[in-house]
CSV table of C-alpha atoms in Angstrom, one decimal:
chain,number,residue,atom,x,y,z
T,287,ALA,CA,0.0,0.0,0.0
T,288,GLN,CA,1.1,3.5,-0.7
T,289,SER,CA,2.0,6.0,2.1
T,290,VAL,CA,3.3,9.6,2.4
T,291,THR,CA,5.5,11.1,5.1
T,292,GLN,CA,5.7,14.8,5.7
T,293,PRO,CA,8.4,15.0,8.4
T,294,ASP,CA,7.7,18.6,9.4
T,295,ILE,CA,4.5,19.4,11.3
T,296,HIS,CA,5.2,23.1,11.3
T,297,ILE,CA,7.5,25.4,9.3
T,298,THR,CA,8.0,29.0,10.1
T,299,VAL,CA,9.5,31.4,7.5
T,300,SER,CA,9.8,35.1,7.1
T,301,GLU,CA,7.9,36.8,4.3
T,302,GLY,CA,10.2,37.0,1.3
T,303,ALA,CA,12.3,34.0,2.3
T,304,SER,CA,12.5,30.8,0.3
T,305,LEU,CA,10.5,27.8,1.3
T,306,GLU,CA,11.0,24.0,1.0
T,307,LEU,CA,8.4,21.5,2.3
T,308,ARG,CA,9.5,17.9,2.5
T,309,CYS,CA,7.6,14.9,1.3
T,310,ASN,CA,8.6,11.3,1.0
T,311,TYR,CA,6.4,8.6,-0.4
T,312,SER,CA,6.3,4.8,-0.5
T,313,TYR,CA,4.8,3.1,-3.5
T,314,GLY,CA,5.8,0.1,-5.5
T,315,ALA,CA,5.3,1.5,-9.0
T,316,THR,CA,5.7,4.9,-10.7
T,317,PRO,CA,3.7,7.2,-8.5
T,318,TYR,CA,1.3,9.9,-9.2
T,319,LEU,CA,2.3,12.8,-6.9
T,320,PHE,CA,0.4,15.9,-5.7
T,321,TRP,CA,0.7,18.9,-3.5
T,322,TYR,CA,-2.5,20.5,-2.1
T,323,VAL,CA,-3.1,23.6,0.0
T,324,GLN,CA,-5.8,24.0,2.6
T,325,SER,CA,-6.8,27.3,4.2
T,326,PRO,CA,-8.7,27.2,7.5
T,327,GLY,CA,-12.3,25.9,7.1
T,328,GLN,CA,-11.8,25.3,3.4
T,329,GLY,CA,-11.4,22.3,1.1
T,330,LEU,CA,-8.2,21.4,-0.6
T,331,GLN,CA,-6.8,23.2,-3.6
T,332,LEU,CA,-4.4,21.5,-6.0
T,333,LEU,CA,-1.1,23.3,-6.3
T,334,LEU,CA,0.6,20.9,-8.7
T,335,LYS,CA,0.8,17.3,-9.9
T,336,TYR,CA,3.3,14.9,-11.3
T,337,PHE,CA,2.3,11.9,-13.5
T,338,SER,CA,5.3,11.4,-15.8
T,339,GLY,CA,7.9,13.3,-17.8
T,340,ASP,CA,9.8,16.3,-16.6
T,341,THR,CA,10.7,15.8,-12.9
T,342,LEU,CA,10.5,19.5,-12.2
T,343,VAL,CA,6.9,20.5,-12.0
T,344,GLN,CA,5.5,24.0,-12.0
T,345,GLY,CA,2.3,24.8,-10.2
T,346,ILE,CA,0.1,27.7,-9.3
T,347,LYS,CA,1.0,30.6,-7.0
T,348,GLY,CA,4.7,30.3,-7.9
T,349,PHE,CA,5.2,26.9,-6.4
T,350,GLU,CA,7.3,24.1,-7.9
T,351,ALA,CA,8.2,20.6,-6.9
T,352,GLU,CA,10.8,18.1,-8.0
T,353,PHE,CA,10.3,14.4,-8.2
T,354,LYS,CA,13.4,12.4,-7.2
T,355,ARG,CA,12.9,8.7,-7.7
T,356,SER,CA,16.2,7.8,-6.0
T,357,GLN,CA,15.2,9.5,-2.8
T,358,SER,CA,11.4,8.8,-3.0
T,359,SER,CA,10.8,12.4,-2.6
T,360,PHE,CA,8.6,15.2,-4.0
T,361,ASN,CA,9.6,18.4,-2.2
T,362,LEU,CA,7.7,21.6,-2.7
T,363,ARG,CA,9.5,24.8,-3.1
T,364,LYS,CA,8.8,28.5,-3.5
T,365,PRO,CA,11.6,31.1,-4.0
T,366,SER,CA,9.8,34.0,-2.1
T,367,VAL,CA,7.0,33.4,0.4
T,368,HIS,CA,4.1,35.8,0.7
T,369,TRP,CA,2.0,36.2,3.9
T,370,SER,CA,-1.0,34.8,2.0
T,371,ASP,CA,0.9,31.5,1.6
T,372,ALA,CA,0.2,30.7,5.3
T,373,ALA,CA,-1.9,27.5,5.2
T,374,GLU,CA,-1.7,23.8,5.6
T,375,TYR,CA,0.1,21.9,2.8
T,376,PHE,CA,-0.5,18.3,2.0
T,377,CYS,CA,1.5,15.9,-0.1
T,378,ALA,CA,-0.3,13.0,-1.7
T,379,VAL,CA,0.5,9.9,-3.7
T,380,GLY,CA,-2.0,8.4,-6.1
T,381,ALA,CA,-2.8,4.7,-6.6
T,382,PRO,CA,-4.5,3.7,-9.9
T,383,SER,CA,-8.1,2.6,-9.6
T,384,GLY,CA,-10.7,2.0,-12.3
T,385,GLY,CA,-9.0,4.2,-14.9
T,386,SER,CA,-8.4,7.0,-12.3
T,387,TYR,CA,-6.4,7.2,-9.1
T,388,ILE,CA,-7.1,7.5,-5.4
T,389,PRO,CA,-4.8,9.9,-3.5
T,390,THR,CA,-3.3,9.0,-0.1
T,391,PHE,CA,-2.4,12.1,1.9
T,392,GLY,CA,0.3,12.9,4.3
T,393,ARG,CA,-0.5,14.4,7.7
T,394,GLY,CA,0.3,17.9,6.4
T,395,THR,CA,2.7,20.7,7.2
T,396,SER,CA,1.5,23.9,8.7
T,397,LEU,CA,3.2,27.0,7.2
T,398,ILE,CA,3.5,30.0,9.4
T,399,VAL,CA,4.7,33.3,7.7
T,400,HIS,CA,6.3,36.0,9.8
T,401,PRO,CA,6.1,39.6,8.5
Q,144,ASP,CA,-17.9,25.4,-13.1
Q,145,THR,CA,-19.7,26.1,-9.8
Q,146,GLY,CA,-17.4,23.9,-7.7
Q,147,VAL,CA,-18.2,20.9,-5.5
Q,148,SER,CA,-21.0,21.7,-3.1
Q,149,GLN,CA,-21.4,20.0,0.3
Q,150,ASN,CA,-24.3,20.3,2.7
Q,151,PRO,CA,-24.6,21.0,5.5
Q,152,ARG,CA,-21.4,22.9,6.3
Q,153,HIS,CA,-21.8,22.0,10.0
Q,154,LYS,CA,-23.7,19.3,11.8
Q,155,ILE,CA,-24.0,18.8,15.5
Q,156,THR,CA,-25.6,15.6,16.7
Q,157,LYS,CA,-25.9,13.5,19.8
Q,158,ARG,CA,-24.2,10.2,20.1
Q,159,GLY,CA,-26.3,7.4,18.7
Q,160,GLN,CA,-28.2,9.5,16.2
Q,161,ASN,CA,-28.0,9.0,12.4
Q,162,VAL,CA,-26.7,11.8,10.1
Q,163,THR,CA,-26.6,12.2,6.3
Q,164,PHE,CA,-24.4,14.4,4.3
Q,165,ARG,CA,-24.8,15.4,0.7
Q,166,CYS,CA,-22.3,16.1,-2.0
Q,167,ASP,CA,-23.0,17.7,-5.4
Q,168,PRO,CA,-20.0,17.3,-7.7
Q,169,ILE,CA,-19.0,19.5,-10.5
Q,170,SER,CA,-21.4,18.9,-13.5
Q,171,GLU,CA,-20.2,16.1,-15.8
Q,172,HIS,CA,-17.7,14.8,-13.3
Q,173,ASN,CA,-18.2,11.1,-13.2
Q,174,ARG,CA,-15.8,10.3,-10.4
Q,175,LEU,CA,-16.6,11.1,-6.8
Q,176,TYR,CA,-14.6,10.6,-3.6
Q,177,TRP,CA,-15.3,10.9,0.1
Q,178,TYR,CA,-12.6,11.6,2.6
Q,179,ARG,CA,-12.5,12.1,6.4
Q,180,GLN,CA,-10.2,14.6,8.0
Q,181,THR,CA,-9.6,14.9,11.8
Q,182,LEU,CA,-7.8,17.8,13.5
Q,183,GLY,CA,-4.1,17.9,12.7
Q,184,GLN,CA,-4.3,15.0,10.2
Q,185,GLY,CA,-4.5,14.7,6.4
Q,186,PRO,CA,-7.6,13.5,4.7
Q,187,GLU,CA,-8.2,9.8,4.9
Q,188,PHE,CA,-9.9,8.0,2.0
Q,189,LEU,CA,-13.3,6.5,2.7
Q,190,THR,CA,-14.8,5.6,-0.7
Q,191,TYR,CA,-14.8,6.2,-4.4
Q,192,PHE,CA,-17.5,6.2,-7.1
Q,193,GLN,CA,-17.3,6.1,-10.8
Q,194,ASN,CA,-20.7,7.1,-12.1
Q,195,GLU,CA,-23.1,5.2,-9.8
Q,196,ALA,CA,-20.7,2.3,-9.1
Q,197,GLN,CA,-18.9,2.2,-5.8
Q,198,LEU,CA,-15.5,0.9,-6.9
Q,199,GLU,CA,-13.4,1.3,-3.7
Q,200,LYS,CA,-14.1,1.3,0.0
Q,201,SER,CA,-11.6,1.8,2.7
Q,202,ARG,CA,-11.3,-0.4,5.8
Q,203,LEU,CA,-12.1,2.8,7.7
Q,204,LEU,CA,-15.7,2.6,6.3
Q,205,SER,CA,-17.3,0.5,9.0
Q,206,ASP,CA,-20.7,-1.0,8.6
Q,207,ARG,CA,-22.2,2.1,10.3
Q,208,PHE,CA,-21.1,4.1,7.2
Q,209,SER,CA,-22.9,3.9,3.9
Q,210,ALA,CA,-22.4,5.9,0.8
Q,211,GLU,CA,-24.6,6.1,-2.3
Q,212,ARG,CA,-24.6,7.8,-5.6
Q,213,PRO,CA,-27.9,6.5,-7.1
Q,214,LYS,CA,-28.0,8.3,-10.5
Q,215,GLY,CA,-24.3,9.0,-10.9
Q,216,SER,CA,-24.7,12.7,-9.9
Q,217,PHE,CA,-25.0,13.7,-6.3
Q,218,SER,CA,-23.8,11.4,-3.5
Q,219,THR,CA,-24.9,10.9,0.2
Q,220,LEU,CA,-22.8,9.7,3.1
Q,221,GLU,CA,-24.8,8.3,6.0
Q,222,ILE,CA,-23.4,7.5,9.4
Q,223,GLN,CA,-25.6,5.4,11.7
Q,224,ARG,CA,-25.4,5.3,15.5
Q,225,THR,CA,-22.8,8.1,15.6
Q,226,GLU,CA,-20.0,7.9,18.0
Q,227,GLN,CA,-17.8,10.7,19.4
Q,228,GLY,CA,-14.9,9.3,17.3
Q,229,ASP,CA,-16.9,10.1,14.2
Q,230,SER,CA,-16.4,13.9,14.8
Q,231,ALA,CA,-14.4,15.1,11.9
Q,232,MET,CA,-14.5,17.1,8.6
Q,233,TYR,CA,-16.0,15.0,5.8
Q,234,LEU,CA,-14.7,16.1,2.4
Q,235,CYS,CA,-16.1,15.3,-1.0
Q,236,ALA,CA,-14.2,15.6,-4.2
Q,237,SER,CA,-14.9,15.0,-7.9
Q,238,SER,CA,-12.9,14.6,-11.0
Q,239,SER,CA,-13.6,14.7,-14.8
Q,240,PRO,CA,-13.7,11.6,-17.0
Q,241,ARG,CA,-11.3,13.3,-19.3
Q,242,GLY,CA,-8.1,11.4,-18.8
Q,243,VAL,CA,-6.5,9.5,-16.0
Q,244,ASN,CA,-4.7,12.6,-14.7
Q,245,SER,CA,-7.8,14.8,-14.1
Q,246,PRO,CA,-7.3,16.6,-10.8
Q,247,LEU,CA,-9.6,16.2,-7.8
Q,248,HIS,CA,-11.7,19.2,-7.0
Q,249,PHE,CA,-12.6,19.3,-3.3
Q,250,GLY,CA,-15.6,20.8,-1.6
Q,251,ASN,CA,-15.4,22.9,1.6
Q,252,GLY,CA,-16.5,19.9,3.6
Q,253,THR,CA,-19.1,19.1,6.3
Q,254,ARG,CA,-17.9,19.4,9.9
Q,255,LEU,CA,-19.5,16.9,12.1
Q,256,THR,CA,-19.5,17.2,15.9
Q,257,VAL,CA,-20.9,14.3,17.9
Q,258,THR,CA,-21.7,15.2,21.5
């Protein structure tokens, strides 16, 4: 079965600083990988996804992530964080099912942005 | 695209009562997912529909839980004889039939509190 580990429960950065959120996955085949963001009381919004091809994936809001098969990682990065980026971030790995996939989520990393 | 709609937004019930939640997916999305999210955790998969067929069910989905999608459009999730441990945010998501890599679109969830 697939699983995701997000080792950092909280990350604090200053506005304008760079950001890297860590994600490690466990899956027996080539994974589908995702990053989602959740603001308080809201549902999840997809930031970016990886299915195949270029291992550096660009997403919305200036985020990017890099798939590293050798490290089983899919870390999320942003060069300059804005105060509005403060939220909960979830990494997910997708398992194929019925022509689609079912994401399994990590426990999340809470991003705190200091002015 | 009006987004995934979930009702009610909040539900408070007493232990032992039955509750039912509704999810209206994005029009023409044939795939529908239910997840449960407790405080400080990532979403946990409950069940998945493709059209009206329930293709996957998690071990988390005990016999007190039942989900339906009778006409392949909206879906309901019923919890019978609620327990305090059922208190959580219940999230619904849908995705398009256009390709295996169609992203999941999440609703804002139904927050259940069992007293």
